[in-house]
């Protein structure tokens, strides 16, 4: 196993790192903060954060780079993104390890996150030749109508700790081929992977003699830097991933100045297990969904709605799987579940478990803090399973922790879907069934109200090829594949008159 230091060195990181870049230089005039690994509670390195002055410097650089970058042909921009994907392949091992060191997800998932970045780069390269606009026939003689998509400007990307780099890459790969520049504010617990990724991208950009300022970064407190970003009219688009509470605030502030947002907020994702389900398959997928990333994905499985005829059998299989989960140092490839991101996250889990008990939930597997020499640093937990009634109040909230609620439904699939849709969030959902009619009911208009609905696979671990995001309190934004690229461009409708005459639409006479 590489030491933390070796991993840092491989990614051109040091003991002290500047946490701001204008695309060319690195600096940081704000507070110097330690970055702590949840693996052992020890300091990995220090980062000098940015302040208001730094922000002004990088936004100017980003705006001026945009003026030139937007003129570069899109396929040429795609070629640069292709090279970025190639560079990520070379750094996959070290980057995956740094993700794991900084936020604690298992190394398999750390590498998986880097792969997700590579995948979106590949997709964006193709997309760079497919920024299609539609055309239609004009109602007027000798007129031509079509739509064009133009670059938008500076896109600010504010990301969460749980996917420190993949979500930035979803936004960045597309925004770059769309001709935008990127200003990134990563989550406070994970600045190092952000700095490493921007350095890799900047090297590729430099090799291609692009203007400085295409990829900028500022670390710092959300309350200070976040507010500067959201209120700044030079930033037409804010893509934010994080809590519903903050997302609502950002939506309001950016909406006030009629800016655009892509909001990817909380999930409260459920799986329905019907009588015909392959119970082992369901339990395996629920396990990964519930404890993958230590229950800290926005797509994590939080609720399982099981038909009463298979409830006990499903529960036994699942509890058996939970008993085999290896918990410990996530750099060890045999470990399935690493620590939570920090001790505050552990506190949140413990408080939620107290509330669940007070509200009448019955723990089948009691979650707890883990301590002792194999669990240094205070961030390791045992995941919990709790049997609850469908109306348990705390189940309306997204608790970002490995707590899984099991709920019984008695009769028909409609009842399960009603319970499923009874929460404010609407990100991801799944059904396990071998009955085609049940599956179609789940996917139909009256079915799942989520942005993602799967059949016979879990709620988490989406591929990049289609749009990612959710409805209701999840915020409505879409990122990644399908036509999500349109969010990073401005649409223009064009009509060209080659008739030589004035012809008004709707048959209006004006002579
Ligand atoms: C997130 O948790 O914010 O579908 C993103 C998944 C991952 C992305 C999750 N591809 O679980």
Short mmCIF file of C-alpha atoms and ligand atoms in Angstrom, two decimals:
data_model
loop_
_atom_site.label_atom_id
_atom_site.label_comp_id
_atom_site.label_asym_id
_atom_site.label_seq_id
_atom_site.Cartn_x
_atom_site.Cartn_y
_atom_site.Cartn_z
CA UNK A 1 0.00 0.00 0.00
CA UNK A 2 1.41 3.43 -0.93
CA UNK A 3 1.83 5.86 1.92
CA UNK A 4 -0.25 9.04 1.82
CA UNK A 5 2.91 10.96 0.98
CA UNK A 6 3.76 8.81 -2.03
CA UNK A 7 0.28 9.34 -3.44
CA UNK A 8 0.59 13.11 -2.98
CA UNK A 9 3.98 13.17 -4.70
CA UNK A 10 2.65 11.20 -7.68
CA UNK A 11 0.04 13.93 -8.14
CA UNK A 12 2.38 16.90 -7.74
CA UNK A 13 0.97 17.77 -4.31
CA UNK A 14 3.07 18.87 -1.36
CA UNK A 15 2.77 19.38 2.37
CA UNK A 16 1.56 22.92 1.74
CA UNK A 17 -0.57 23.62 -1.31
CA UNK A 18 -2.04 26.75 -2.81
CA UNK A 19 -5.78 26.30 -3.07
CA UNK A 20 -6.58 28.81 -5.82
CA UNK A 21 -5.65 29.03 -9.48
CA UNK A 22 -6.50 31.53 -12.19
CA UNK A 23 -5.58 28.92 -14.79
CA UNK A 24 -1.93 29.87 -14.87
CA UNK A 25 -0.66 30.65 -11.38
CA UNK A 26 -1.42 29.06 -8.04
CA UNK A 27 -1.91 31.16 -4.91
CA UNK A 28 -4.17 31.51 -1.87
CA UNK A 29 -4.56 34.60 0.32
CA UNK A 30 -7.09 33.14 2.73
CA UNK A 31 -6.77 30.86 5.72
CA UNK A 32 -4.34 27.94 5.72
CA UNK A 33 -6.25 24.80 6.69
CA UNK A 34 -5.24 21.20 7.38
CA UNK A 35 -6.82 18.41 5.35
CA UNK A 36 -7.64 15.43 7.55
CA UNK A 37 -7.95 11.84 6.33
CA UNK A 38 -10.92 10.00 7.84
CA UNK A 39 -8.87 6.81 7.49
CA UNK A 40 -6.79 7.66 10.57
CA UNK A 41 -7.80 11.17 11.65
CA UNK A 42 -4.36 12.46 10.70
CA UNK A 43 -3.37 15.45 8.62
CA UNK A 44 -2.62 14.67 4.97
CA UNK A 45 -1.44 18.12 3.93
CA UNK A 46 -2.33 21.81 4.25
CA UNK A 47 -4.14 24.05 1.80
CA UNK A 48 -4.14 27.84 1.54
CA UNK A 49 -7.70 28.76 0.78
CA UNK A 50 -8.90 31.69 -1.29
CA UNK A 51 -10.63 34.92 -0.28
CA UNK A 52 -12.62 37.64 -2.03
CA UNK A 53 -9.53 39.17 -3.65
CA UNK A 54 -8.53 35.78 -5.07
CA UNK A 55 -12.03 35.24 -6.37
CA UNK A 56 -11.92 38.54 -8.26
CA UNK A 57 -8.62 37.53 -9.84
CA UNK A 58 -9.87 34.19 -11.08
CA UNK A 59 -13.24 35.39 -12.34
CA UNK A 60 -11.48 38.01 -14.46
CA UNK A 61 -9.18 35.36 -15.85
CA UNK A 62 -12.12 33.06 -16.56
CA UNK A 63 -14.14 35.77 -18.32
CA UNK A 64 -11.21 36.77 -20.51
CA UNK A 65 -10.37 33.16 -21.41
CA UNK A 66 -13.99 32.60 -22.43
CA UNK A 67 -13.77 35.32 -25.10
CA UNK A 68 -11.12 33.31 -26.92
CA UNK A 69 -12.13 29.77 -26.02
CA UNK A 70 -15.64 30.20 -27.46
CA UNK A 71 -14.08 30.83 -30.88
CA UNK A 72 -12.15 27.54 -30.95
CA UNK A 73 -14.06 25.02 -33.11
CA UNK A 74 -16.01 22.59 -30.93
CA UNK A 75 -14.34 19.42 -32.34
CA UNK A 76 -10.97 20.97 -31.54
CA UNK A 77 -12.18 21.60 -27.99
CA UNK A 78 -13.29 17.96 -27.98
CA UNK A 79 -9.79 16.87 -28.98
CA UNK A 80 -8.42 18.64 -25.88
CA UNK A 81 -10.99 16.87 -23.70
CA UNK A 82 -9.86 13.60 -25.32
CA UNK A 83 -6.32 14.34 -24.17
CA UNK A 84 -7.62 15.13 -20.68
CA UNK A 85 -9.33 11.72 -20.56
CA UNK A 86 -6.05 10.15 -21.63
CA UNK A 87 -4.16 11.96 -18.86
CA UNK A 88 -6.74 10.76 -16.34
CA UNK A 89 -6.14 7.18 -17.48
CA UNK A 90 -2.46 7.63 -16.67
CA UNK A 91 -3.25 8.99 -13.21
CA UNK A 92 -6.15 6.66 -12.43
CA UNK A 93 -4.37 4.68 -9.74
CA UNK A 94 -3.04 7.67 -7.78
CA UNK A 95 -6.18 9.75 -8.16
CA UNK A 96 -8.38 6.88 -7.00
CA UNK A 97 -6.15 6.45 -3.96
CA UNK A 98 -6.23 10.16 -3.16
CA UNK A 99 -10.05 10.17 -3.28
CA UNK A 100 -10.03 7.27 -0.83
CA UNK A 101 -7.47 8.93 1.43
CA UNK A 102 -9.29 12.25 1.46
CA UNK A 103 -12.90 11.15 1.90
CA UNK A 104 -12.80 7.46 2.85
CA UNK A 105 -14.68 5.58 0.12
CA UNK A 106 -13.38 2.10 -0.72
CA UNK A 107 -10.50 2.01 -3.20
CA UNK A 108 -12.66 0.15 -5.72
CA UNK A 109 -15.07 3.06 -5.58
CA UNK A 110 -12.20 5.55 -5.68
CA UNK A 111 -10.97 4.03 -8.95
CA UNK A 112 -14.58 3.80 -10.13
CA UNK A 113 -14.95 7.53 -9.62
CA UNK A 114 -11.90 8.23 -11.79
CA UNK A 115 -13.32 5.85 -14.40
CA UNK A 116 -16.51 7.90 -14.35
CA UNK A 117 -14.42 10.96 -15.21
CA UNK A 118 -12.74 9.10 -18.07
CA UNK A 119 -16.11 7.92 -19.36
CA UNK A 120 -17.59 11.40 -19.45
CA UNK A 121 -14.51 12.69 -21.29
CA UNK A 122 -15.00 9.98 -23.93
CA UNK A 123 -18.64 10.91 -24.26
CA UNK A 124 -17.89 14.62 -24.48
CA UNK A 125 -15.39 14.06 -27.31
CA UNK A 126 -18.15 12.55 -29.43
CA UNK A 127 -20.60 15.21 -28.26
CA UNK A 128 -18.25 17.92 -29.51
CA UNK A 129 -19.23 16.87 -33.05
CA UNK A 130 -22.90 16.59 -32.20
CA UNK A 131 -23.99 19.95 -30.77
CA UNK A 132 -27.04 19.68 -32.96
CA UNK A 133 -29.66 22.35 -33.39
CA UNK A 134 -33.00 21.60 -35.06
CA UNK A 135 -34.39 23.25 -38.14
CA UNK A 136 -37.96 23.51 -39.32
CA UNK A 137 -39.91 24.83 -42.30
CA UNK A 138 -40.98 28.43 -42.12
CA UNK A 139 -44.61 29.36 -42.71
CA UNK A 140 -43.31 32.23 -44.84
CA UNK A 141 -42.22 31.99 -48.44
CA UNK A 142 -38.45 31.90 -48.94
CA UNK A 143 -37.58 31.98 -45.26
CA UNK A 144 -35.40 29.53 -43.39
CA UNK A 145 -35.61 28.74 -39.66
CA UNK A 146 -33.16 26.93 -37.42
CA UNK A 147 -31.72 26.82 -33.93
CA UNK A 148 -28.09 27.27 -32.96
CA UNK A 149 -26.36 26.52 -29.69
CA UNK A 150 -23.74 29.03 -28.60
CA UNK A 151 -21.28 28.88 -25.69
CA UNK A 152 -22.70 30.33 -22.50
CA UNK A 153 -19.80 31.81 -20.52
CA UNK A 154 -18.22 31.06 -17.17
CA UNK A 155 -19.78 28.01 -15.54
CA UNK A 156 -19.30 27.74 -11.79
CA UNK A 157 -19.32 24.22 -10.43
CA UNK A 158 -19.85 23.73 -6.70
CA UNK A 159 -19.35 20.11 -5.73
CA UNK A 160 -19.94 17.90 -2.70
CA UNK A 161 -17.45 15.84 -0.70
CA UNK A 162 -18.92 12.44 -1.62
CA UNK A 163 -17.98 12.57 -5.29
CA UNK A 164 -15.07 14.99 -4.99
CA UNK A 165 -14.14 14.91 -8.67
CA UNK A 166 -16.61 12.94 -10.85
CA UNK A 167 -19.36 15.54 -10.62
CA UNK A 168 -16.89 18.29 -11.53
CA UNK A 169 -15.81 16.17 -14.51
CA UNK A 170 -19.42 15.65 -15.70
CA UNK A 171 -19.82 19.41 -15.79
CA UNK A 172 -16.34 20.24 -17.01
CA UNK A 173 -16.04 17.80 -19.91
CA UNK A 174 -19.35 18.99 -21.35
CA UNK A 175 -18.87 22.67 -20.58
CA UNK A 176 -15.46 22.60 -22.25
CA UNK A 177 -16.69 21.12 -25.51
CA UNK A 178 -19.58 23.60 -25.36
CA UNK A 179 -17.03 26.44 -25.31
CA UNK A 180 -17.43 27.55 -21.70
CA UNK A 181 -14.82 28.14 -19.04
CA UNK A 182 -15.00 26.51 -15.62
CA UNK A 183 -14.71 27.98 -12.15
CA UNK A 184 -14.69 25.24 -9.51
CA UNK A 185 -15.41 25.48 -5.82
CA UNK A 186 -14.85 21.99 -4.37
CA UNK A 187 -16.22 20.84 -1.02
CA UNK A 188 -14.13 21.93 1.97
CA UNK A 189 -13.12 18.42 3.21
CA UNK A 190 -11.67 17.40 -0.18
CA UNK A 191 -9.51 20.16 -1.72
CA UNK A 192 -6.54 17.95 -2.59
CA UNK A 193 -8.18 15.75 -5.23
CA UNK A 194 -9.59 18.94 -6.74
CA UNK A 195 -6.17 20.58 -6.92
CA UNK A 196 -4.67 17.40 -8.42
CA UNK A 197 -7.34 17.18 -11.14
CA UNK A 198 -7.08 20.84 -12.10
CA UNK A 199 -3.31 20.49 -12.38
CA UNK A 200 -3.74 17.54 -14.75
CA UNK A 201 -6.24 19.47 -16.87
CA UNK A 202 -4.10 22.61 -16.90
CA UNK A 203 -1.12 20.67 -18.20
CA UNK A 204 -3.23 19.39 -21.10
CA UNK A 205 -4.53 22.91 -21.78
CA UNK A 206 -0.98 24.33 -21.71
CA UNK A 207 0.23 21.63 -24.11
CA UNK A 208 -2.44 22.86 -26.51
CA UNK A 209 -1.56 26.57 -26.14
CA UNK A 210 -5.02 27.52 -24.98
CA UNK A 211 -5.70 30.81 -23.18
CA UNK A 212 -5.10 30.72 -19.42
CA UNK A 213 -8.24 30.84 -17.31
CA UNK A 214 -10.19 27.99 -18.91
CA UNK A 215 -9.98 25.88 -15.76
CA UNK A 216 -9.91 27.86 -12.52
CA UNK A 217 -10.36 26.73 -8.95
CA UNK A 218 -11.02 28.30 -5.59
CA UNK A 219 -11.13 26.48 -2.27
CA UNK A 220 -12.61 28.15 0.76
CA UNK A 221 -15.56 28.44 3.06
CA UNK A 222 -18.90 27.91 1.34
CA UNK A 223 -20.46 30.85 3.15
CA UNK A 224 -17.83 33.26 1.77
CA UNK A 225 -16.88 31.89 -1.65
CA UNK A 226 -20.29 30.36 -2.37
CA UNK A 227 -21.99 33.73 -1.91
CA UNK A 228 -19.47 35.48 -4.15
CA UNK A 229 -20.16 32.96 -6.89
CA UNK A 230 -23.94 32.92 -6.67
CA UNK A 231 -24.36 36.70 -6.70
CA UNK A 232 -21.89 37.40 -9.52
CA UNK A 233 -23.58 38.34 -12.80
CA UNK A 234 -20.45 37.40 -14.75
CA UNK A 235 -21.35 33.76 -14.04
CA UNK A 236 -24.38 32.77 -16.14
CA UNK A 237 -24.59 29.20 -14.84
CA UNK A 238 -24.12 27.67 -11.40
CA UNK A 239 -24.10 23.89 -11.21
CA UNK A 240 -24.52 22.91 -7.58
CA UNK A 241 -24.46 19.45 -5.99
CA UNK A 242 -25.27 19.22 -2.30
CA UNK A 243 -28.02 19.59 0.25
CA UNK A 244 -31.58 20.58 -0.57
CA UNK A 245 -31.37 23.30 2.08
CA UNK A 246 -28.42 25.05 0.41
CA UNK A 247 -29.74 24.26 -3.05
CA UNK A 248 -32.93 26.18 -2.29
CA UNK A 249 -30.86 29.15 -1.15
CA UNK A 250 -28.69 29.04 -4.27
CA UNK A 251 -31.74 28.66 -6.50
CA UNK A 252 -33.26 31.76 -4.92
CA UNK A 253 -30.13 33.92 -5.10
CA UNK A 254 -29.27 32.95 -8.68
CA UNK A 255 -32.94 33.14 -9.68
CA UNK A 256 -33.10 36.70 -8.37
CA UNK A 257 -30.57 37.75 -11.02
CA UNK A 258 -32.17 35.38 -13.57
CA UNK A 259 -29.07 33.25 -13.85
CA UNK A 260 -29.25 29.56 -14.70
CA UNK A 261 -28.80 26.71 -12.26
CA UNK A 262 -28.31 22.98 -12.49
CA UNK A 263 -29.28 21.66 -9.08
CA UNK A 264 -28.49 18.12 -8.00
CA UNK A 265 -29.71 17.94 -4.42
CA UNK A 266 -30.72 15.36 -1.86
CA UNK A 267 -32.09 11.93 -2.60
CA UNK A 268 -34.14 9.58 -0.44
CA UNK A 269 -34.01 6.59 -2.67
CA UNK A 270 -36.09 3.47 -2.32
CA UNK A 271 -36.16 -0.05 -3.69
CA UNK A 272 -39.38 -2.03 -4.02
CA UNK A 273 -39.11 -5.81 -3.62
CA UNK A 274 -42.16 -7.65 -4.94
CA UNK A 275 -43.22 -11.28 -4.32
CA UNK A 276 -41.74 -12.42 -7.65
CA UNK A 277 -38.33 -10.79 -7.04
CA UNK A 278 -35.07 -12.70 -7.09
CA UNK A 279 -34.42 -12.01 -3.42
CA UNK A 280 -30.68 -12.66 -3.49
CA UNK A 281 -30.23 -10.29 -6.39
CA UNK A 282 -32.34 -7.70 -4.59
CA UNK A 283 -30.39 -8.07 -1.35
CA UNK A 284 -27.00 -7.81 -3.11
CA UNK A 285 -28.06 -4.61 -4.82
CA UNK A 286 -29.60 -3.14 -1.69
CA UNK A 287 -26.38 -3.90 0.17
CA UNK A 288 -24.22 -2.01 -2.33
CA UNK A 289 -26.77 0.80 -2.49
CA UNK A 290 -26.95 1.19 1.28
CA UNK A 291 -23.34 0.81 2.37
CA UNK A 292 -21.43 1.82 -0.79
CA UNK A 293 -19.57 5.10 -0.10
CA UNK A 294 -20.62 4.40 3.51
CA UNK A 295 -24.16 5.50 2.73
CA UNK A 296 -22.99 8.90 1.55
CA UNK A 297 -24.08 8.92 -2.09
CA UNK A 298 -26.99 11.05 -3.16
CA UNK A 299 -28.13 7.84 -4.87
CA UNK A 300 -27.67 5.65 -1.76
CA UNK A 301 -30.51 3.24 -1.01
CA UNK A 302 -32.23 4.48 2.13
CA UNK A 303 -35.61 2.69 2.05
CA UNK A 304 -36.64 -0.82 0.99
CA UNK A 305 -40.35 -1.48 0.54
CA UNK A 306 -40.88 -5.24 0.66
CA UNK A 307 -44.04 -7.29 0.14
CA UNK A 308 -45.06 -8.99 3.39
CA UNK A 309 -45.04 -12.46 1.79
CA UNK A 310 -41.26 -12.25 1.21
CA UNK A 311 -40.36 -9.80 3.97
CA UNK A 312 -38.85 -12.25 6.48
CA UNK A 313 -36.91 -14.17 3.84
CA UNK A 314 -35.52 -11.00 2.27
CA UNK A 315 -34.63 -9.62 5.69
CA UNK A 316 -32.71 -12.79 6.62
CA UNK A 317 -30.69 -12.75 3.38
CA UNK A 318 -29.89 -9.06 3.81
CA UNK A 319 -28.90 -9.38 7.46
CA UNK A 320 -26.64 -12.28 6.43
CA UNK A 321 -24.91 -10.06 3.87
CA UNK A 322 -24.53 -7.22 6.39
CA UNK A 323 -22.80 -9.66 8.73
CA UNK A 324 -20.12 -10.26 6.11
CA UNK A 325 -19.34 -6.62 5.34
CA UNK A 326 -15.70 -5.84 5.98
CA UNK A 327 -15.18 -2.44 7.56
CA UNK A 328 -11.81 -0.76 7.90
CA UNK A 329 -9.02 0.94 5.99
CA UNK A 330 -10.55 1.61 2.56
CA UNK A 331 -7.17 1.46 0.83
CA UNK A 332 -7.20 -2.27 1.55
CA UNK A 333 -8.86 -3.92 -1.45
CA UNK A 334 -10.59 -6.48 0.78
CA UNK A 335 -12.50 -3.79 2.65
CA UNK A 336 -16.02 -3.06 1.46
CA UNK A 337 -16.81 -0.12 3.71
CA UNK A 338 -14.48 2.67 4.80
CA UNK A 339 -15.05 5.45 7.31
CA UNK A 340 -17.55 8.28 7.05
CA UNK A 341 -16.11 11.58 5.85
CA UNK A 342 -15.58 13.16 9.29
CA UNK A 343 -16.64 12.96 12.92
CA UNK A 344 -19.47 15.44 12.31
CA UNK A 345 -20.99 12.97 9.84
CA UNK A 346 -20.76 10.24 12.48
CA UNK A 347 -22.53 12.53 14.98
CA UNK A 348 -25.33 13.08 12.46
CA UNK A 349 -25.77 9.32 12.11
CA UNK A 350 -25.86 8.78 15.87
CA UNK A 351 -28.40 11.57 16.38
CA UNK A 352 -30.59 10.13 13.62
CA UNK A 353 -30.50 6.70 15.28
CA UNK A 354 -31.68 8.22 18.58
CA UNK A 355 -34.52 9.93 16.73
CA UNK A 356 -35.46 6.68 14.97
CA UNK A 357 -35.69 4.92 18.35
CA UNK A 358 -37.80 7.72 19.82
CA UNK A 359 -40.13 7.54 16.84
CA UNK A 360 -40.61 3.78 17.27
CA UNK A 361 -38.22 2.23 14.70
CA UNK A 362 -37.04 -1.31 15.57
CA UNK A 363 -33.36 -1.93 14.85
CA UNK A 364 -32.62 -5.26 13.21
CA UNK A 365 -28.95 -4.43 12.91
CA UNK A 366 -27.94 -1.76 15.38
CA UNK A 367 -25.58 0.82 13.92
CA UNK A 368 -22.83 2.14 16.14
CA UNK A 369 -19.50 3.91 16.29
CA UNK A 370 -16.54 1.58 15.90
CA UNK A 371 -13.44 2.16 17.97
CA UNK A 372 -10.20 0.36 18.77
CA UNK A 373 -6.88 0.03 16.92
CA UNK A 374 -8.46 -1.13 13.64
CA UNK A 375 -10.68 1.94 13.63
CA UNK A 376 -8.52 5.01 14.32
CA UNK A 377 -9.73 8.56 13.82
CA UNK A 378 -13.31 8.29 15.03
CA UNK A 379 -15.10 8.03 11.66
CA UNK A 380 -15.82 4.29 11.39
CA UNK A 381 -19.35 3.04 11.94
CA UNK A 382 -21.33 -0.16 11.78
CA UNK A 383 -24.20 0.25 9.31
CA UNK A 384 -27.78 -0.04 10.57
CA UNK A 385 -30.97 -1.72 9.39
CA UNK A 386 -34.22 -0.67 10.98
CA UNK A 387 -37.76 -1.94 10.52
CA UNK A 388 -40.28 0.88 10.42
CA UNK A 389 -43.86 1.81 9.66
CA UNK A 390 -44.29 3.74 6.39
CA UNK A 391 -45.12 6.98 8.23
CA UNK A 392 -41.98 7.28 10.40
CA UNK A 393 -41.36 11.08 10.35
CA UNK A 394 -37.54 10.94 10.06
CA UNK A 395 -37.87 8.92 6.87
CA UNK A 396 -38.93 12.11 5.11
CA UNK A 397 -35.37 13.40 5.53
CA UNK A 398 -32.19 12.33 3.81
CA UNK A 399 -29.80 11.21 6.54
CA UNK A 400 -26.42 11.00 4.81
CA UNK A 401 -25.33 7.80 6.56
CA UNK A 402 -25.57 3.99 6.20
CA UNK A 403 -29.00 3.64 7.81
CA UNK A 404 -31.47 1.49 5.90
CA UNK A 405 -35.21 1.47 6.56
CA UNK A 406 -37.23 -1.70 5.84
CA UNK A 407 -40.92 -1.12 5.23
CA UNK A 408 -43.61 -3.76 4.67
CA UNK A 409 -46.35 -3.43 2.07
CA UNK A 410 -49.35 -5.72 2.21
CA UNK A 411 -51.26 -5.83 -1.03
CA UNK A 412 -50.64 -4.45 -4.50
CA UNK A 413 -47.80 -2.73 -6.27
CA UNK A 414 -49.77 0.54 -6.24
CA UNK A 415 -49.53 0.56 -2.46
CA UNK A 416 -45.74 0.11 -2.65
CA UNK A 417 -45.47 2.91 -5.23
CA UNK A 418 -47.55 5.20 -3.02
CA UNK A 419 -45.17 4.63 -0.09
CA UNK A 420 -42.25 5.02 -2.48
CA UNK A 421 -43.40 8.44 -3.71
CA UNK A 422 -44.38 9.74 -0.27
CA UNK A 423 -41.10 11.60 0.40
CA UNK A 424 -40.14 15.11 -0.75
CA UNK A 425 -37.09 13.98 -2.73
CA UNK A 426 -37.12 12.33 -6.16
CA UNK A 427 -33.68 11.23 -7.33
CA UNK A 428 -33.32 7.48 -7.84
CA UNK A 429 -35.51 4.41 -7.46
CA UNK A 430 -35.62 0.71 -8.26
CA UNK A 431 -37.92 -2.26 -8.36
CA UNK A 432 -36.99 -5.94 -8.10
CA UNK A 433 -39.57 -8.06 -9.85
CA UNK A 434 -39.82 -10.78 -12.47
CA UNK A 435 -43.36 -9.72 -13.26
CA UNK A 436 -43.50 -7.58 -16.39
CA UNK A 437 -46.75 -5.92 -15.38
CA UNK A 438 -45.35 -4.76 -12.04
CA UNK A 439 -42.25 -3.45 -13.73
CA UNK A 440 -44.31 -1.46 -16.24
CA UNK A 441 -46.49 -0.07 -13.45
CA UNK A 442 -43.36 1.15 -11.71
CA UNK A 443 -42.10 2.86 -14.88
CA UNK A 444 -45.42 4.33 -16.07
CA UNK A 445 -46.82 7.82 -15.52
CA UNK A 446 -48.33 6.80 -12.19
CA UNK A 447 -45.19 4.96 -11.14
CA UNK A 448 -41.93 6.18 -9.64
CA UNK A 449 -41.71 9.98 -9.46
CA UNK A 450 -37.91 9.98 -9.58
CA UNK A 451 -35.42 11.14 -12.21
CA UNK A 452 -33.95 7.63 -12.29
CA UNK A 453 -36.03 4.42 -12.16
CA UNK A 454 -34.35 1.03 -12.50
CA UNK A 455 -35.59 -2.53 -12.84
CA UNK A 456 -33.61 -5.32 -11.19
CA UNK A 457 -30.63 -3.16 -10.33
CA UNK A 458 -29.96 -0.79 -7.47
CA UNK A 459 -30.48 2.94 -7.01
CA UNK A 460 -26.81 3.95 -7.10
CA UNK A 461 -24.01 3.53 -9.59
CA UNK A 462 -25.54 5.19 -12.65
CA UNK A 463 -23.64 5.16 -15.93
CA UNK A 464 -22.75 8.48 -17.55
CA UNK A 465 -24.52 7.88 -20.88
CA UNK A 466 -27.92 9.26 -19.98
CA UNK A 467 -29.03 12.25 -17.95
CA UNK A 468 -28.43 12.17 -14.20
CA UNK A 469 -30.62 14.08 -11.76
CA UNK A 470 -33.96 14.10 -10.02
CA UNK A 471 -37.31 15.75 -9.41
CA UNK A 472 -39.06 17.49 -6.49
CA UNK A 473 -36.62 18.46 -3.71
CA UNK A 474 -33.78 16.93 -5.71
CA UNK A 475 -33.86 20.13 -7.73
CA UNK A 476 -34.73 19.14 -11.30
CA UNK A 477 -31.23 19.54 -12.75
CA UNK A 478 -29.74 17.10 -15.24
CA UNK A 479 -26.05 16.45 -15.75
CA UNK A 480 -23.86 13.98 -17.61
CA UNK A 481 -25.26 12.21 -20.70
CA UNK A 482 -28.24 12.47 -23.08
CA UNK A 483 -28.97 16.12 -23.90
CA UNK A 484 -27.61 17.53 -20.61
CA UNK A 485 -25.01 19.42 -22.71
CA UNK A 486 -27.75 21.89 -23.64
CA UNK A 487 -27.63 23.22 -20.09
CA UNK A 488 -24.16 24.60 -20.81
CA UNK A 489 -25.10 26.53 -23.94
CA UNK A 490 -27.43 29.33 -24.96
CA UNK A 491 -30.04 28.60 -27.56
CA UNK A 492 -30.66 30.96 -30.44
CA UNK A 493 -33.55 30.75 -32.87
CA UNK A 494 -32.70 32.13 -36.30
CA UNK A 495 -34.92 33.07 -39.20
CA UNK A 496 -33.40 34.12 -42.51
CA UNK A 497 -35.49 35.91 -45.12
CA UNK A 498 -34.21 35.45 -48.66
CA UNK A 499 -37.44 36.45 -50.40
CA UNK A 500 -36.55 40.12 -50.86
CA UNK A 501 -40.00 41.02 -49.54
CA UNK A 502 -41.42 41.84 -46.13
CA UNK A 503 -43.64 38.94 -45.13
CA UNK A 504 -45.05 38.97 -41.62
CA UNK A 505 -45.84 35.80 -39.72
CA UNK A 506 -49.39 34.96 -38.65
CA UNK A 507 -50.60 36.50 -41.94
CA UNK A 508 -50.49 40.06 -40.57
CA UNK A 509 -50.90 42.78 -43.19
CA UNK A 510 -48.94 45.98 -42.53
CA UNK A 511 -48.95 48.07 -45.73
C1 LIG B 1 -23.71 11.68 -6.13
O1 LIG B 1 -23.81 10.94 -5.16
O2 LIG B 1 -23.75 12.94 -6.00
O3 LIG B 1 -25.01 7.05 -9.62
C2 LIG B 1 -23.44 11.21 -7.52
C3 LIG B 1 -24.10 7.12 -8.77
C4 LIG B 1 -22.84 7.81 -9.19
C5 LIG B 1 -22.95 9.29 -9.00
C6 LIG B 1 -23.48 9.73 -7.67
N1 LIG B 1 -22.58 7.54 -10.57
O4 LIG B 1 -24.20 6.64 -7.67
#
